Amino acid sequence: TRRAELKYRDASKESPDILKLENRRMKFYDFSEAGIPMCMYTHSDRAYTLLYDQPEYVYRGSTNIQAEEGDVEIDCGACFGGTTLIFAAAAGEKGRVVAFEPNPDMAGIFRENMRLNPKLARRVSLVERASWDKDGDILNFELDTDSSRINGTGGNRSIKVESASID
């Protein structure tokens, strides 16, 4: 477990220290002092999740599954790109990450976060469509300030999104 004080700071002269998505303020975080070679815009609760809960999964109660050198990773619902960047770092120079993010607002912040991490971004491909079991379906996505979800009927803040198969 990483024990580091996570602070935000100005990204660069070209980037502000705070971006807004709807009414939510996202700060610029530099994770390098905590041993994660990346920086990004996100909100504080997500920053701490990335810092302390690295993406790995326990399979059948005993086997940890996580990104390793040379892997091809798929990040469905990539949001602002935090997990994508962690996957890209773990997969190394020979690895790749395919990130799906259908929400255009989140995809814009995702692209900015990739711009801030050019070495890792070279390993990443963004697909601005919904991951699904087949290509070309049109899905209603309900948008929220930091998430989106399929909603069969549409809603106040919904958009139509084309699907892409990961098969």
Short mmCIF file of C-alpha atoms in Angstrom, two decimals:
data_model
loop_
_atom_site.label_atom_id
_atom_site.label_comp_id
_atom_site.label_asym_id
_atom_site.label_seq_id
_atom_site.Cartn_x
_atom_site.Cartn_y
_atom_site.Cartn_z
CA THR A 1 0.00 0.00 0.00
CA ARG A 2 1.32 3.39 -0.94
CA ARG A 3 1.50 5.96 1.84
CA ALA A 4 2.08 9.32 0.23
CA GLU A 5 0.50 12.70 0.59
CA LEU A 6 -1.20 13.39 -2.72
CA LYS A 7 -1.16 17.06 -3.61
CA TYR A 8 -2.28 18.87 -6.68
CA ARG A 9 -0.19 21.49 -8.44
CA ASP A 10 -0.07 23.48 -11.66
CA ALA A 11 0.43 21.15 -14.63
CA SER A 12 2.30 23.53 -16.90
CA LYS A 13 2.06 26.99 -18.34
CA GLU A 14 -0.31 25.65 -21.02
CA SER A 15 -2.63 23.81 -18.61
CA PRO A 16 -4.64 25.28 -15.73
CA ASP A 17 -4.47 23.63 -12.32
CA ILE A 18 -8.25 23.10 -12.30
CA LEU A 19 -10.61 21.95 -15.08
CA LYS A 20 -14.39 21.89 -14.83
CA LEU A 21 -16.78 19.22 -16.02
CA GLU A 22 -20.35 20.36 -15.46
CA ASN A 23 -20.33 21.63 -11.86
CA ARG A 24 -17.49 19.36 -10.76
CA ARG A 25 -14.00 20.77 -10.35
CA MET A 26 -11.12 18.52 -11.28
CA LYS A 27 -7.62 19.24 -10.07
CA PHE A 28 -4.32 18.31 -11.59
CA TYR A 29 -2.55 15.53 -9.66
CA ASP A 30 1.03 14.34 -10.02
CA PHE A 31 1.32 10.72 -8.88
CA SER A 32 5.07 10.38 -9.51
CA GLU A 33 6.09 11.04 -5.91
CA ALA A 34 3.87 8.10 -4.93
CA GLY A 35 5.65 5.81 -7.38
CA ILE A 36 3.12 5.96 -10.23
CA PRO A 37 4.68 7.59 -13.33
CA MET A 38 1.70 9.72 -14.38
CA CYS A 39 -0.16 12.95 -13.86
CA MET A 40 -3.77 13.76 -14.66
CA TYR A 41 -6.87 15.80 -14.07
CA THR A 42 -9.43 14.08 -11.87
CA HIS A 43 -11.46 14.69 -8.72
CA SER A 44 -9.95 14.00 -5.31
CA ASP A 45 -11.92 10.85 -4.43
CA ARG A 46 -10.88 9.22 -7.74
CA ALA A 47 -7.26 10.31 -7.23
CA TYR A 48 -7.07 8.51 -3.90
CA THR A 49 -8.76 5.43 -5.37
CA LEU A 50 -6.09 5.31 -8.10
CA LEU A 51 -3.34 5.78 -5.52
CA TYR A 52 -4.43 3.16 -3.01
CA ASP A 53 -6.57 0.70 -4.99
CA GLN A 54 -4.47 -0.22 -7.99
CA PRO A 55 -6.45 -2.12 -10.63
CA GLU A 56 -6.11 -5.81 -9.95
CA TYR A 57 -8.70 -8.49 -9.55
CA VAL A 58 -8.88 -11.65 -7.51
CA TYR A 59 -9.96 -14.66 -9.58
CA ARG A 60 -11.75 -17.43 -7.71
CA GLY A 61 -10.51 -16.17 -4.38
CA SER A 62 -6.80 -16.78 -4.85
CA THR A 63 -5.21 -15.59 -8.09
CA ASN A 64 -4.49 -11.90 -8.51
CA ILE A 65 -4.98 -10.75 -12.06
CA GLN A 66 -3.32 -7.48 -13.06
CA ALA A 67 -1.66 -5.84 -16.04
CA GLU A 68 1.83 -7.15 -16.75
CA GLU A 69 4.67 -6.34 -19.14
CA GLY A 70 3.62 -6.90 -22.76
CA ASP A 71 -0.12 -7.31 -22.07
CA VAL A 72 -2.92 -5.92 -24.18
CA GLU A 73 -5.48 -4.42 -21.78
CA ILE A 74 -9.04 -3.29 -22.45
CA ASP A 75 -10.49 -0.47 -20.34
CA CYS A 76 -14.26 -0.31 -20.87
CA GLY A 77 -15.66 2.94 -19.54
CA ALA A 78 -12.28 4.66 -19.41
CA CYS A 79 -13.67 7.90 -17.94
CA PHE A 80 -10.77 10.36 -17.46
CA GLY A 81 -8.07 7.76 -18.21
CA GLY A 82 -6.62 7.00 -14.75
CA THR A 83 -6.95 3.24 -14.96
CA THR A 84 -5.88 3.39 -18.62
CA LEU A 85 -2.63 5.15 -17.62
CA ILE A 86 -1.95 2.63 -14.85
CA PHE A 87 -2.53 -0.22 -17.32
CA ALA A 88 -0.22 1.47 -19.87
CA ALA A 89 2.56 1.83 -17.27
CA ALA A 90 2.22 -1.81 -16.17
CA ALA A 91 2.04 -3.15 -19.75
CA GLY A 92 5.35 -1.48 -20.61
CA GLU A 93 6.79 -0.51 -23.97
CA LYS A 94 5.53 -3.67 -25.71
CA GLY A 95 2.04 -3.50 -24.19
CA ARG A 96 -1.10 -1.76 -25.44
CA VAL A 97 -4.31 -0.44 -23.92
CA VAL A 98 -7.57 -0.07 -25.83
CA ALA A 99 -9.83 2.35 -23.96
CA PHE A 100 -13.56 2.70 -24.64
CA GLU A 101 -15.25 5.95 -23.57
CA PRO A 102 -18.52 6.99 -25.24
CA ASN A 103 -19.15 10.17 -23.20
CA PRO A 104 -17.74 13.07 -25.26
CA ASP A 105 -17.13 15.26 -22.18
CA MET A 106 -15.12 12.55 -20.44
CA ALA A 107 -13.32 11.67 -23.67
CA GLY A 108 -12.16 15.30 -23.90
CA ILE A 109 -10.60 15.12 -20.44
CA PHE A 110 -9.21 11.67 -21.30
CA ARG A 111 -7.43 13.20 -24.33
CA GLU A 112 -6.01 16.00 -22.16
CA ASN A 113 -4.74 13.45 -19.64
CA MET A 114 -3.08 11.49 -22.44
CA ARG A 115 -1.48 14.73 -23.70
CA LEU A 116 0.03 15.21 -20.23
CA ASN A 117 1.52 11.67 -20.34
CA PRO A 118 3.02 11.31 -23.84
CA LYS A 119 5.19 8.25 -23.08
CA LEU A 120 2.23 6.29 -21.74
CA ALA A 121 -0.20 7.70 -24.32
CA ARG A 122 1.80 6.09 -27.15
CA ARG A 123 0.54 2.73 -25.83
CA VAL A 124 -3.12 3.82 -25.72
CA SER A 125 -5.90 3.81 -28.33
CA LEU A 126 -9.16 5.59 -27.52
CA VAL A 127 -12.39 4.25 -29.03
CA GLU A 128 -15.17 6.81 -28.55
CA ARG A 129 -17.93 4.22 -28.70
CA ALA A 130 -19.65 1.97 -26.17
CA SER A 131 -18.14 -1.48 -25.65
CA TRP A 132 -20.80 -4.05 -26.47
CA ASP A 133 -21.25 -7.58 -27.80
CA LYS A 134 -21.62 -6.36 -31.41
CA ASP A 135 -20.77 -3.41 -33.64
CA GLY A 136 -23.22 -0.79 -34.77
CA ASP A 137 -26.00 -0.94 -32.16
CA ILE A 138 -27.28 2.49 -31.16
CA LEU A 139 -27.53 2.75 -27.37
CA ASN A 140 -28.99 5.45 -25.12
CA PHE A 141 -26.35 6.57 -22.63
CA GLU A 142 -27.43 8.57 -19.60
CA LEU A 143 -24.72 11.07 -18.66
CA ASP A 144 -23.71 12.06 -15.16
CA THR A 145 -20.89 14.31 -13.97
CA ASP A 146 -18.40 11.46 -13.65
CA SER A 147 -20.12 8.40 -15.06
CA SER A 148 -22.40 7.24 -17.83
CA ARG A 149 -24.62 4.21 -18.16
CA ILE A 150 -26.89 2.53 -20.67
CA ASN A 151 -30.48 3.63 -20.28
CA GLY A 152 -32.95 1.94 -22.62
CA THR A 153 -35.43 4.80 -22.61
CA GLY A 154 -33.12 7.79 -22.69
CA GLY A 155 -33.41 10.54 -20.12
CA ASN A 156 -32.86 14.21 -19.44
CA ARG A 157 -29.12 13.98 -20.08
CA SER A 158 -28.82 11.16 -22.54
CA ILE A 159 -27.06 10.77 -25.86
CA LYS A 160 -27.21 8.11 -28.53
CA VAL A 161 -23.93 6.20 -28.86
CA GLU A 162 -22.81 3.65 -31.40
CA SER A 163 -21.44 0.39 -30.05
CA ALA A 164 -18.19 -1.40 -30.83
CA SER A 165 -17.52 -5.07 -30.22
CA ILE A 166 -14.43 -6.14 -28.31
CA ASP A 167 -14.60 -9.60 -29.92
#
